[in-house]
Amino acid sequence: IMLLTDPEVESSLLISSDEGATYQKYRLNFYILSLLFHPEQEDWILAYSHDQKLYSSVEFGRRWQMVHERVAPNRFYWSKMGLDKEPGLIHLETSISEGQALYVTCKLQNCTDANKGKPFPGYIDPNSLVVQDEYVFVQVGNSAGRPIYYVSAKRDVFTPMKLPKYTLPKDLHVISTDENRVVAAVQEWNQNETYNLYVSDTSGVYYTLALENVVSSMGPEGNVMIDLYEVAGIKGMFLANKKTDNQVKTHITYNRGRDWRLLQAPRKDLRGNSIHCVLPYCSLHLHLQVSANPYTSGNIASRDSAPGIIVASGSIGSELTSTNVSVFVASDAGNTWRQIFDEEYAVLYLDQGGALVAIRHTPLPIRHLWLSFDEGLQWNKYSFTNTPLFVDGVLGEPGEETLIMTIFGHVSHRSEWQLVKIDFRSIFNRRCTEADYQTWHLLNQGEPCLMGVKRIYRKLKPTSRCVMGKTYSVSMTSGPCDCTEADFECDYGFERRTDGKCTPAFWFHPSSMSRSCTTGMTFLNSTGYRKVVSNNCTAGVSVEYTARRQQCPIQAPKGLHLVTSEGTLSTKLGTNVTFLLFLEEGDGARTSITLDFGDGHALTYSNVSSIEDGIKHIYKAVGIYRVTATGENSLGSETVMLYLHVTCQLEYIHLSAPFVAVRNKEVNLTAVLWPSQVGTVTYIWWIGNNTEPVITLEGSVACTFSREGISTVTVQVSAGNTILQDRKSIAVHEYFRSHLLAFSSNLDDHNPDVAEWRLDVSRVIKNSLIEATGVREDRLLVTVLPGLPTAAEFFLLPDKQLTEGKAEKSYAHLDQLSEVLLNALNQNLVQFTLRPGVQVTVYAAHLSAAPLVDTSENHSGSAMLMLLSLVVVGLAVFVIYKFKRSYQRTPPCTVFQDPKPGRGGRMLGSGSKDQVEKIIINQGMDRTTEIVSKFVYLQVESVLQHSQHKYRK
């Protein structure tokens, strides 16, 4: 037994080795804030102090040794047997500086620098380390302003968690990690009070959607609580409260979130009256909060020792309410429910669920409790005290087989606490025999096959009144079931249609799953389905739905990524820079990597796997270094580079450039900064294939492109110790045609307004136009514009063969193609499916009756004015909308905590536009007006320039 003294008086421990008969006092030189006991070694303890120091003891607190300083609160964990190399290992998060932390492993009594491990290369975000079962999670902020979540399974290397591409999480909570899979609650970019549930494969890497819009609430300590409850004793069974059309409804699943349904309300109430409640308009709804206080009960309870018995408080109707709350019980794992009380009661399990005890939740003093021996069918009233007692809590003896419980409270508000010990053993007159038990088949609305097996439990008969005792254990027999479609969920990158089929999401390329293949090895080629984790079905449709093993294709290196471990493009002189390289496609084991640091030093590695921990380098002079990485194998090579600034705050930059330019015609490029005044700024322009940059002190530069084709322009802005960049691709041609596009309004509801989304949707629109008109792919360019409402523009490019002839012939051919496209758009022939159930129609934006682009000197002034007006107004609305939406958002709490408030609680990097918007709003509306005006002015100038070049040589 260990007792802690009041830290305001002294810092000491009182330890007893004889069950409390005597105590020995041990003084401490630190103040204990929390304790963490080892799950297997009873004498091993970790103690966290008020000054963020972690101490360890292997003698049950009699002697202490400091493990580490600057440890994050509640971010230290014991090792797990069978996963970690040694039992005395400690996982902890230590703070390095504001906004930076490290994941460190230490030996229990020997945490020296030589013995420290750093499982994750580089820094992590503060308060983001989670070690749970066989998984380890960390969060890393990036320059795009969105956090990257990493997971390690079985203490293997860390891999980014793969959520659906446009999830764009603001907040993420790990809910469950049992049964070799992760259940995570994710608050997406367009959610404020609800979370979506995602489930992973066994690696914890690939996630698919299980349930949308699960309700959340704030806990007493500011923590986020998700309305999700895992039922004890029944594998794969969950209850969740989902918000639909502003109504909260309780749903149940028996197969780990693959299928959900509403709860059937009881047929009769407590008094035997019929309840007229018809699904789906009316159902049973439950409060799913579990008490964090061991002395009080929550709103719902279940036990491993009593499978199928669930007790919960809730209401009947169209939605969950906090009024007219009753208590309900299910004896068959939630298939049918009975009302047992029409007021709130605390219900406890006795004798491993053989009996139930209920005590009324009331602010008034009470002296009675209720006892049921038949799973809540009948209740007997007992008096536990002669004097009514204000009940503060109930505590059962250790072990689920207990027949002793303690009620503590006070007679009056001025009296001391009183403890009433209740021994229920006298009520039972015998021990249970085999004749007292019955078999119970687990069903889901009559379906016996759940999670691929038929499960039969041995349970106490409701009519038996006997003691099961400590020797009782839950016994279950199971038989296999043939696999059906219901045993499989959609694989990563696939979405379930209304007909139940899994099809690829619009952003997903199924062939990408073979990218990490090694030549000569095999990979699993997905069918679009994966078996629900822990599902044990056999045969049936297993062959049809299971991923097929195929030979890895031989590939040249492709998709080589080069980043720094901090995710920035700048570093301080003399510090270690860690470069990380990732190869999306190609044989990593046979691809050599050469990294040129740009300062006269270079390193070559035989394969990608040898540099998983990154490549470290120290720069000895201030400057801008072009760091180049080249991956090469027998089939080819790929080179990627970044420009690293070694120095000495800018929030966000935007490169304003035309999408299409006329060859040999001057183009203005402008960098817009947020905030606009940041002191001395240097602009570095990388234009086309030029090997040397253009460096200016002004935010605009004029240039021409002499060759037709795609030219890339990159601008980097250096301000103080911050380096940000933006990049645009410009299509250069002799002449072109263009027209603005509009969409059906349902597209706006799914537009997160991020660049990657615009690129993917542009590709989908282009394919739809080609399919509807037959226009060649190389003749058409489509780009989706930033902002809301969603708009786009298509560009018709000249035919290379026709440009060698007469110009008039080329112009006429473009006119013909333009008419074909406009006719298809005007007849609503251009449509695409964004996701199951979301069909988007593409329209031509009708500006005027004038020609699309008039190349003569007497062009239509009204058409041009209308075009300019539409663009200017649209850009102004976009900017004002962005500021307004940023101002209204508030950051939530998160398991991966953001210490600085920002848009939606995201971890904000140096390139985050969200930080910019927050700062601008704090500076007042005058500042906002200035930015809007400047942005609109630059866009008008760009449009004027763009219109002058259209359809010219």
PDB file of C-alpha atoms in Angstrom, residues 5 183 248 355 541 663:
ATOM      1  CA  THR A   5       1.128  13.137   1.673  1.00  0.00           C
ATOM      2  CA  VAL A 183     -10.108   3.041 -34.661  1.00  0.00           C
ATOM      3  CA  VAL A 248     -28.605  12.833 -32.566  1.00  0.00           C
ATOM      4  CA  ALA A 355     -26.971 -10.022 -10.224  1.00  0.00           C
ATOM      5  CA  VAL A 541     -16.752 -15.451 -51.694  1.00  0.00           C
ATOM      6  CA  ARG A 663       5.305  32.926 -76.884  1.00  0.00           C
TER       7      ARG A 663
END
